[in-house]
Rosetta silent file (secondary structure, phi, psi, omega in degrees, C-alpha in Angstrom):
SEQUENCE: XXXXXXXXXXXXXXXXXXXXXXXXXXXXXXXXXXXXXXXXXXXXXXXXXXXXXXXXXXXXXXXXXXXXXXXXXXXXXXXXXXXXXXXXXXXXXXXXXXXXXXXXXXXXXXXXXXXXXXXXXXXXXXXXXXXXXXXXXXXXXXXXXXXXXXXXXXXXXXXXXXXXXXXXXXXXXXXXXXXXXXXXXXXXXXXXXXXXXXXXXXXXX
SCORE:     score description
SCORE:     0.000 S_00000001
   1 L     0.000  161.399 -171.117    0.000    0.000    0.000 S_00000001
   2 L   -70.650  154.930  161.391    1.187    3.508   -0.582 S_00000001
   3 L   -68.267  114.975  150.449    3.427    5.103    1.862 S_00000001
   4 L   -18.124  -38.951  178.329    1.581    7.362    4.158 S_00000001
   5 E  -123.188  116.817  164.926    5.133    9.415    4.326 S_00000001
   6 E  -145.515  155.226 -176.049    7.858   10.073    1.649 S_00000001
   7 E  -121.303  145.385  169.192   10.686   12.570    1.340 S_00000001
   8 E  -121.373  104.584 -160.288   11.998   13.521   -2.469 S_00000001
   9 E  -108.541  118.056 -178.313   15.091   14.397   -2.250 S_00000001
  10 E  -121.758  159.664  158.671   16.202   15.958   -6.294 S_00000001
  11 E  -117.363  149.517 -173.073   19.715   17.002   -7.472 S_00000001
  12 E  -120.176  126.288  136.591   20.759   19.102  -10.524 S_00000001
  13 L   -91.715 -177.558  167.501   24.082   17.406  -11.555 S_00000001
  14 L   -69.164  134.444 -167.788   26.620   17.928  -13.656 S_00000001
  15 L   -58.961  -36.208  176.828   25.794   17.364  -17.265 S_00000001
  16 L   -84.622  -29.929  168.592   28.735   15.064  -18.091 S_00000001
  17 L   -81.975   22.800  166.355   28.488   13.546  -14.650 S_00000001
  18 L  -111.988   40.125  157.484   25.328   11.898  -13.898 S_00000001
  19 L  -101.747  -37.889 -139.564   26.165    8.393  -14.699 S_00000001
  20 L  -109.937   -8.207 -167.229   29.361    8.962  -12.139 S_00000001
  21 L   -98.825  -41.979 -179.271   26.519   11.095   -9.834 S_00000001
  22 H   -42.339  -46.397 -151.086   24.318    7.791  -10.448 S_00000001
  23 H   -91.196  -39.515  150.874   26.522    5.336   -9.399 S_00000001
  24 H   -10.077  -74.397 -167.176   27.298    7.307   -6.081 S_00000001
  25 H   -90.137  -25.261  162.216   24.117    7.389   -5.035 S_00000001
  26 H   -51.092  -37.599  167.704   23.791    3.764   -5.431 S_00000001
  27 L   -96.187   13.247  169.284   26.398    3.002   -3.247 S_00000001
  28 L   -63.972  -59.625 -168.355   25.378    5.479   -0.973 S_00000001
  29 L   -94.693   34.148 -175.626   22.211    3.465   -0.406 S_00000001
  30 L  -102.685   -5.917 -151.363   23.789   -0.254   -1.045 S_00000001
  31 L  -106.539  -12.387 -127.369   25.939    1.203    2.237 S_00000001
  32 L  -118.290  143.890 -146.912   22.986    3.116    4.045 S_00000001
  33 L  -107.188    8.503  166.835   20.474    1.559    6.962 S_00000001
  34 L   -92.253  118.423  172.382   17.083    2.952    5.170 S_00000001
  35 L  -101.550  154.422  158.524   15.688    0.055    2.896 S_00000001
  36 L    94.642   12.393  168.649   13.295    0.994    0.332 S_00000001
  37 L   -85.867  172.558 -172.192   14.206    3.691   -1.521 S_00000001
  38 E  -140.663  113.042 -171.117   14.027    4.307   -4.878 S_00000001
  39 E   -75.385  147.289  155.310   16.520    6.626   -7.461 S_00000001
  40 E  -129.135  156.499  175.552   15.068    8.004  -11.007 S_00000001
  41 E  -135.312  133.890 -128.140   16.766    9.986  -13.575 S_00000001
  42 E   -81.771  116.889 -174.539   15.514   13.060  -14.842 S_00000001
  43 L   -90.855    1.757 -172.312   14.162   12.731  -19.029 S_00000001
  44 L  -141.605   16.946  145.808   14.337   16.571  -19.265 S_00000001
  45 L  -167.973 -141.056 -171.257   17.474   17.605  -18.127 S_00000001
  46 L   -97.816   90.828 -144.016   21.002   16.345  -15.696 S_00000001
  47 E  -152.145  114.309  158.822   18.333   15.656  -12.607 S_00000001
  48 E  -100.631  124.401  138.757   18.331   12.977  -10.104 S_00000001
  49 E   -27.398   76.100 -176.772   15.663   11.816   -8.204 S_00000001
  50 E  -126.340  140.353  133.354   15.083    9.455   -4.781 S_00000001
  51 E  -113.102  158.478 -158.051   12.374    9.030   -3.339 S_00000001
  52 E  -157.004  164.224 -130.269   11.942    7.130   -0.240 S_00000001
  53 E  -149.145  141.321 -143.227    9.024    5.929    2.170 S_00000001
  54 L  -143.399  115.974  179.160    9.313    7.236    5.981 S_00000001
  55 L   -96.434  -43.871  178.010    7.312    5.136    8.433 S_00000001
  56 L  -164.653  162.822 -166.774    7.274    7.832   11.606 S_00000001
  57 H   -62.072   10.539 -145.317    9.252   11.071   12.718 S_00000001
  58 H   -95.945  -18.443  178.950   11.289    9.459   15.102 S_00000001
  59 H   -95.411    0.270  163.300   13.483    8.601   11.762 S_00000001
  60 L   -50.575  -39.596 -169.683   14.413   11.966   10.934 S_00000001
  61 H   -70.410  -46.464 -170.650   17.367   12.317   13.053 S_00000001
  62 H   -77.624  -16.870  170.809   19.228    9.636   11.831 S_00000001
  63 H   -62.416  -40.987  162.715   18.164   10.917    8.112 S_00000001
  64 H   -70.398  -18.329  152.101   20.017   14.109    8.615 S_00000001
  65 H   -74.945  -54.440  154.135   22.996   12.033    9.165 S_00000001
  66 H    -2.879  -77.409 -173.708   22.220   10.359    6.197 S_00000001
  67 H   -69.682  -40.259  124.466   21.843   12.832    4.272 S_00000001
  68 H    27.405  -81.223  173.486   24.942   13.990    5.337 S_00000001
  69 H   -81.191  -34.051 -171.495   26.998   11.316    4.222 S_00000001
  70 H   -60.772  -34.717 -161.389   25.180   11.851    0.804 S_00000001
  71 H   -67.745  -60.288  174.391   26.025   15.467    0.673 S_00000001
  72 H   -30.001  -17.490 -160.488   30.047   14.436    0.993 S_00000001
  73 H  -103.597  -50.398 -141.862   29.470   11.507   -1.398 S_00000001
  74 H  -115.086  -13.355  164.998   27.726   13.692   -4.445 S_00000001
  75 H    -8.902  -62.273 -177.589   29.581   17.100   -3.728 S_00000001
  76 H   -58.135  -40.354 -154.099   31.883   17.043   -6.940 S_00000001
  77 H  -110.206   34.648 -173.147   29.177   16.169   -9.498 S_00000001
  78 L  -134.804  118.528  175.715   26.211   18.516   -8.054 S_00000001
  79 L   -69.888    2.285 -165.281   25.361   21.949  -10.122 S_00000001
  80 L  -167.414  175.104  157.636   23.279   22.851   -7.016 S_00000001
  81 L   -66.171  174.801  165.291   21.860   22.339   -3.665 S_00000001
  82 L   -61.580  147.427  157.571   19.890   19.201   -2.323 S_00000001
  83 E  -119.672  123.161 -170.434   15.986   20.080   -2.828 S_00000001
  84 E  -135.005  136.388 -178.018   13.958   17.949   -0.116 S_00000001
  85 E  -127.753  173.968 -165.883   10.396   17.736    0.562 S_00000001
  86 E  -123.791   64.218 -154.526    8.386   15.927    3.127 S_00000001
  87 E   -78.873  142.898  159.214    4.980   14.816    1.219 S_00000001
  88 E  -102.897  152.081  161.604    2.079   13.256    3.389 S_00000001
  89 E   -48.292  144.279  177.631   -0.728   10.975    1.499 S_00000001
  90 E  -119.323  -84.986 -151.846   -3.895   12.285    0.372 S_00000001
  91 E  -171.293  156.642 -169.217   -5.414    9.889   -1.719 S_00000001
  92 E  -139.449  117.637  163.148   -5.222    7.722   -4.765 S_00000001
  93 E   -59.726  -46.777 -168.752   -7.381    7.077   -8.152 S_00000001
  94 E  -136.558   91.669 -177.384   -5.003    4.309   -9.111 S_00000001
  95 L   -69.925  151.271  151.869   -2.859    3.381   -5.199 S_00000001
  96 L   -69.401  145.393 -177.010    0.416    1.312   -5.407 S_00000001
  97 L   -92.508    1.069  178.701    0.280   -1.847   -4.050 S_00000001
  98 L  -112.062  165.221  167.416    3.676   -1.456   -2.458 S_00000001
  99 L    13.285  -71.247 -170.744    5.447    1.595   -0.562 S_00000001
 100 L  -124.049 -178.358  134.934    6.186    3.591   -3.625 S_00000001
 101 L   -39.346  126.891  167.738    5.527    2.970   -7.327 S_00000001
 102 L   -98.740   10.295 -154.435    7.402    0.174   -8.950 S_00000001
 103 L   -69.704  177.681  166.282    6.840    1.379  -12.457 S_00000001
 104 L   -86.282  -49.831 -151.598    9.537    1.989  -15.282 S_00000001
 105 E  -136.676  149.882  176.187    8.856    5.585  -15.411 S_00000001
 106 E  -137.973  144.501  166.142    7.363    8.161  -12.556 S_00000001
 107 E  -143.349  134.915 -177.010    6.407   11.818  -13.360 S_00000001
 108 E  -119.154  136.555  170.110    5.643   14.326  -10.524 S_00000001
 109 E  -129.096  129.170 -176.841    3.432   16.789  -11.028 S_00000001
 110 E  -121.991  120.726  154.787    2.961   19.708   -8.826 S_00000001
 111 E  -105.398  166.557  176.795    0.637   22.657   -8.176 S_00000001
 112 L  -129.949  100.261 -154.663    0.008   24.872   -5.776 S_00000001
 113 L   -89.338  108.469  172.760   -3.482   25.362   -4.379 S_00000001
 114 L   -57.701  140.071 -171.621   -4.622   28.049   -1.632 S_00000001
 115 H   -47.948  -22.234 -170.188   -6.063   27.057    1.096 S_00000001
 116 H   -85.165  -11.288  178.289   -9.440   29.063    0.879 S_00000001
 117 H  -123.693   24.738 -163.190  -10.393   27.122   -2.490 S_00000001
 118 H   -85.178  -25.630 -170.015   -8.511   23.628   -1.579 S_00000001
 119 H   -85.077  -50.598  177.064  -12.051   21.822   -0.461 S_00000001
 120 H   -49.104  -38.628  170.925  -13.666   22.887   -3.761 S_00000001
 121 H   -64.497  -51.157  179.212  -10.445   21.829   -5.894 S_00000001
 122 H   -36.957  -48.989 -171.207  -10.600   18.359   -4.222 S_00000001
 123 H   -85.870   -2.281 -170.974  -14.015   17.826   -5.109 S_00000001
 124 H   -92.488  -55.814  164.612  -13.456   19.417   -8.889 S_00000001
 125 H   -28.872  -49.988 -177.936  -10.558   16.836   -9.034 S_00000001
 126 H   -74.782  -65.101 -179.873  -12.366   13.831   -8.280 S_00000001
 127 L   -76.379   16.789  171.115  -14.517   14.523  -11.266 S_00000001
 128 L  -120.701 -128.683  164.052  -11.855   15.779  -13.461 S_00000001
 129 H    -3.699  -52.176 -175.463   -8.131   14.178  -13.063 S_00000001
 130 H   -88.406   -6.591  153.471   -9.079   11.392  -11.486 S_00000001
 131 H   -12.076  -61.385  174.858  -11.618   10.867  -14.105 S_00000001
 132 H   -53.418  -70.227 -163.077   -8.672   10.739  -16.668 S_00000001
 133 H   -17.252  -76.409 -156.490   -6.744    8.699  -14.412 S_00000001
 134 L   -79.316    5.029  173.329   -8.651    5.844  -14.070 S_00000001
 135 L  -122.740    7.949  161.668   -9.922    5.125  -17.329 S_00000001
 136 L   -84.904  130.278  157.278   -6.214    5.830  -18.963 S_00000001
 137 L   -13.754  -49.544 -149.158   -4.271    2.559  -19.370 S_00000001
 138 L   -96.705  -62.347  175.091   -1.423    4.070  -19.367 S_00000001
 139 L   -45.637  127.762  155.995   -1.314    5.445  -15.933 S_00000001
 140 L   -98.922   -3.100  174.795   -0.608    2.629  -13.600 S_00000001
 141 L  -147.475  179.175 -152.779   -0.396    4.099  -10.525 S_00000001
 142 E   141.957   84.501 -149.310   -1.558    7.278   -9.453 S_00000001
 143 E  -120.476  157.809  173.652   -1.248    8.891   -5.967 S_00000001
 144 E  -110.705  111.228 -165.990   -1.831   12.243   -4.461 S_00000001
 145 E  -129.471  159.401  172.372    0.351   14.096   -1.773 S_00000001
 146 E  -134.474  166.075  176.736    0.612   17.844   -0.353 S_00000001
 147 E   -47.540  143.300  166.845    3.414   19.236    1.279 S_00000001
 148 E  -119.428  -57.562  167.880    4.335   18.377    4.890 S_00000001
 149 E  -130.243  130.167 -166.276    7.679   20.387    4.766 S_00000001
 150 L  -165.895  142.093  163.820    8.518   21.886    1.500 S_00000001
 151 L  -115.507   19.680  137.770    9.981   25.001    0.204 S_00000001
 152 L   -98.705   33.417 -169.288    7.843   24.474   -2.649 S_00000001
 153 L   -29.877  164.065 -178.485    4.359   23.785   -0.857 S_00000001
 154 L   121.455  174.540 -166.176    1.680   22.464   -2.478 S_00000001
 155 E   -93.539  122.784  173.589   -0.096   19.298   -4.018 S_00000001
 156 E  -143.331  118.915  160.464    2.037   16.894   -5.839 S_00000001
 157 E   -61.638  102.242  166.147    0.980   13.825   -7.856 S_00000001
 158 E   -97.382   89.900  161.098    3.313   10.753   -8.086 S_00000001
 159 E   -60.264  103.917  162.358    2.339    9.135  -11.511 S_00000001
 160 E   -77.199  137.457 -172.485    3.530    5.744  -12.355 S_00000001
 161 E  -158.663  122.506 -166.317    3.797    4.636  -15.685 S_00000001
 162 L  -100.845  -16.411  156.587    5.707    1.654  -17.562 S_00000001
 163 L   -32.906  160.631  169.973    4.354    2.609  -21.079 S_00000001
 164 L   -76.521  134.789 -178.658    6.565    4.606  -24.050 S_00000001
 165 H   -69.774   -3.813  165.441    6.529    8.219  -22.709 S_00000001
 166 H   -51.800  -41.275 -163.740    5.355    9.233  -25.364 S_00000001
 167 H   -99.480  -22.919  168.589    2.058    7.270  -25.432 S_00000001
 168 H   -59.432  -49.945 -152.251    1.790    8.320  -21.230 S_00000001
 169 L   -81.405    7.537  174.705    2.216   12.370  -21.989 S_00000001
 170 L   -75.008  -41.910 -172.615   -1.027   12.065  -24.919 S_00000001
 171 L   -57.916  -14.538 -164.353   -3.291   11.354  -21.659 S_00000001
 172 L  -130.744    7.538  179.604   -2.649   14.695  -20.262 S_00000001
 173 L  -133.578   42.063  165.628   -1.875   16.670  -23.495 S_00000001
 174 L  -102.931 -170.079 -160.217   -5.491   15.918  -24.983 S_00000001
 175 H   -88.221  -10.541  174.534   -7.838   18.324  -25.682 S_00000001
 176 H   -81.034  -44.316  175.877   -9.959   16.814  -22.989 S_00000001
 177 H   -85.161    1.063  140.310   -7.084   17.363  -20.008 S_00000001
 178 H   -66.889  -32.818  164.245   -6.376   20.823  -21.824 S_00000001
 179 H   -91.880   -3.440  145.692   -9.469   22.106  -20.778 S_00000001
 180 H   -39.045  -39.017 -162.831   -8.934   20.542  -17.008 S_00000001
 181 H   -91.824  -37.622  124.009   -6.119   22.223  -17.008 S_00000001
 182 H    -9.623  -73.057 -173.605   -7.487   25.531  -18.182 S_00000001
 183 H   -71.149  -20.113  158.267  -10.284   25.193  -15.556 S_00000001
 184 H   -73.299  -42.307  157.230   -7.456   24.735  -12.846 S_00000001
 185 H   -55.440  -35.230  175.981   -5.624   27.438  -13.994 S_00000001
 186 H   -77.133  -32.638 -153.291   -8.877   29.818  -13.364 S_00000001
 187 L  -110.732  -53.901 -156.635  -10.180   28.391  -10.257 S_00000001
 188 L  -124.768  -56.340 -149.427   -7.375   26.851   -7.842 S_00000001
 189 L   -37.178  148.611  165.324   -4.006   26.759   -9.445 S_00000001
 190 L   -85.888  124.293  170.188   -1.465   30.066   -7.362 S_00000001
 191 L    81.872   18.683  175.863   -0.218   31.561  -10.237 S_00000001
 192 H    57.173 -169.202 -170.356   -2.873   30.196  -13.346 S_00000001
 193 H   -36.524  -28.260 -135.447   -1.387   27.763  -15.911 S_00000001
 194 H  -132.957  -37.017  172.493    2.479   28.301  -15.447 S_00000001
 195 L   -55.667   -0.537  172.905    1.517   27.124  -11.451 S_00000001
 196 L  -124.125  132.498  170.776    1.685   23.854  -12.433 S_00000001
 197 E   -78.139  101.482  164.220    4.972   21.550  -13.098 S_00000001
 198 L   -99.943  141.319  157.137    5.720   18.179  -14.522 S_00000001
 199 L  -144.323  122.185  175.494    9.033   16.242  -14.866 S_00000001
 200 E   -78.438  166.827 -137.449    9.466   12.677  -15.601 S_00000001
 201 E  -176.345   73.164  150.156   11.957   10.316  -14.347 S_00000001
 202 E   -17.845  126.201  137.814   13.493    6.746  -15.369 S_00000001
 203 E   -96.015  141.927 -167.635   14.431    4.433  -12.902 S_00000001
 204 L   -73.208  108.571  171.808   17.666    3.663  -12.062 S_00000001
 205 L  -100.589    0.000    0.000   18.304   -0.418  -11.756 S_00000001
């Protein structure tokens, strides 16, 4: 079942260096006392990915050592800082049945809703987006999280998908999820159309 808790910890690497940033972070976590995480790499630019599945807070402390060792380990290769969020579960159209998504491909997409319209966007979701969701194919998993700690707040969707990405990004670039998207931009979205984000992500085996 989905994890209740997950932190996404992304990297901007170096462009020539994220096979040598990949291979890092793998032995970061072949070395590292957290089971069950999971790296992807970034289809739209030098971007790494982990997400990872956080059973109660009491596991935080030892994460900032963690993370930690990781900063020391990916230093050389990294165009940037760490960016780490804290998501809690919402809800799911299409749930995983394990921790995270096991898919080939994940893409998270995030908006950012204000609080004074978030119980109308919920219920405008469930007949719109999850609509899509669950009668596209293609998505195989499809869960919903908002920020817990984030310096990007806000609602973000982890989409699983094992499909060519090609034949995934038609579900959400038809003329039927162009006007959902349209009608999100007007009603809930912080900033209209350009408030919402997507990036897709390979996983790393």
């Amino acid at each position: 079942m989905s994890a209740s808790l997950i932190t996404a910890v992304e990297l901007s690497v170096k462009p020539d260096q994220v096979d040598a940033a990949v291979t890092a972070w793998k032995a970061h976590h072949a070395t590292s006392a957290f089971e069950g995480r999971a790296l992807f790499r970034s289809l739209e630019g030098a971007g790494l990915l982990e997400l990872a599945p956080v059973t109660g807070w009491e596991q935080f402390a030892d994460l900032r050592s963690d993370w930690a060792q990781l900063w020391d380990t990916l230093a050389p290769v990294a165009e940037g800082d760490f960016r780490r969020q804290v998501l809690g579960f919402v809800d799911a159209p299409k749930p995983a049945d394990t921790a995270l998504p096991q898919t080939q491909y994940i893409q998270m997409r995030h908006i950012e809703v204000p609080p004074r319209v978030h119980p109308a966007y919920r219920a405008w979701r469930e007949e719109t987006i999850y609509d899509v969701v669950r009668t596209a194919d293609e998505v195989e998993v499809f869960e919903a999280y908002h920020s817990v700690l984030s310096t990007e707040p806000g609602v973000m969707f982890v989409s699983g998908f094992s499909c060519d990405p090609a034949e995934y990004t038609a579900v959400f670039t038809s003329p039927r999820y162009q006007e959902i998207v349209r009608q999100a931009g007007d009603r809930f979205i912080a900033g209209g159309e350009r408030g919402l984000y997507t990036t897709i992500y390979a996983r790393v085996s």
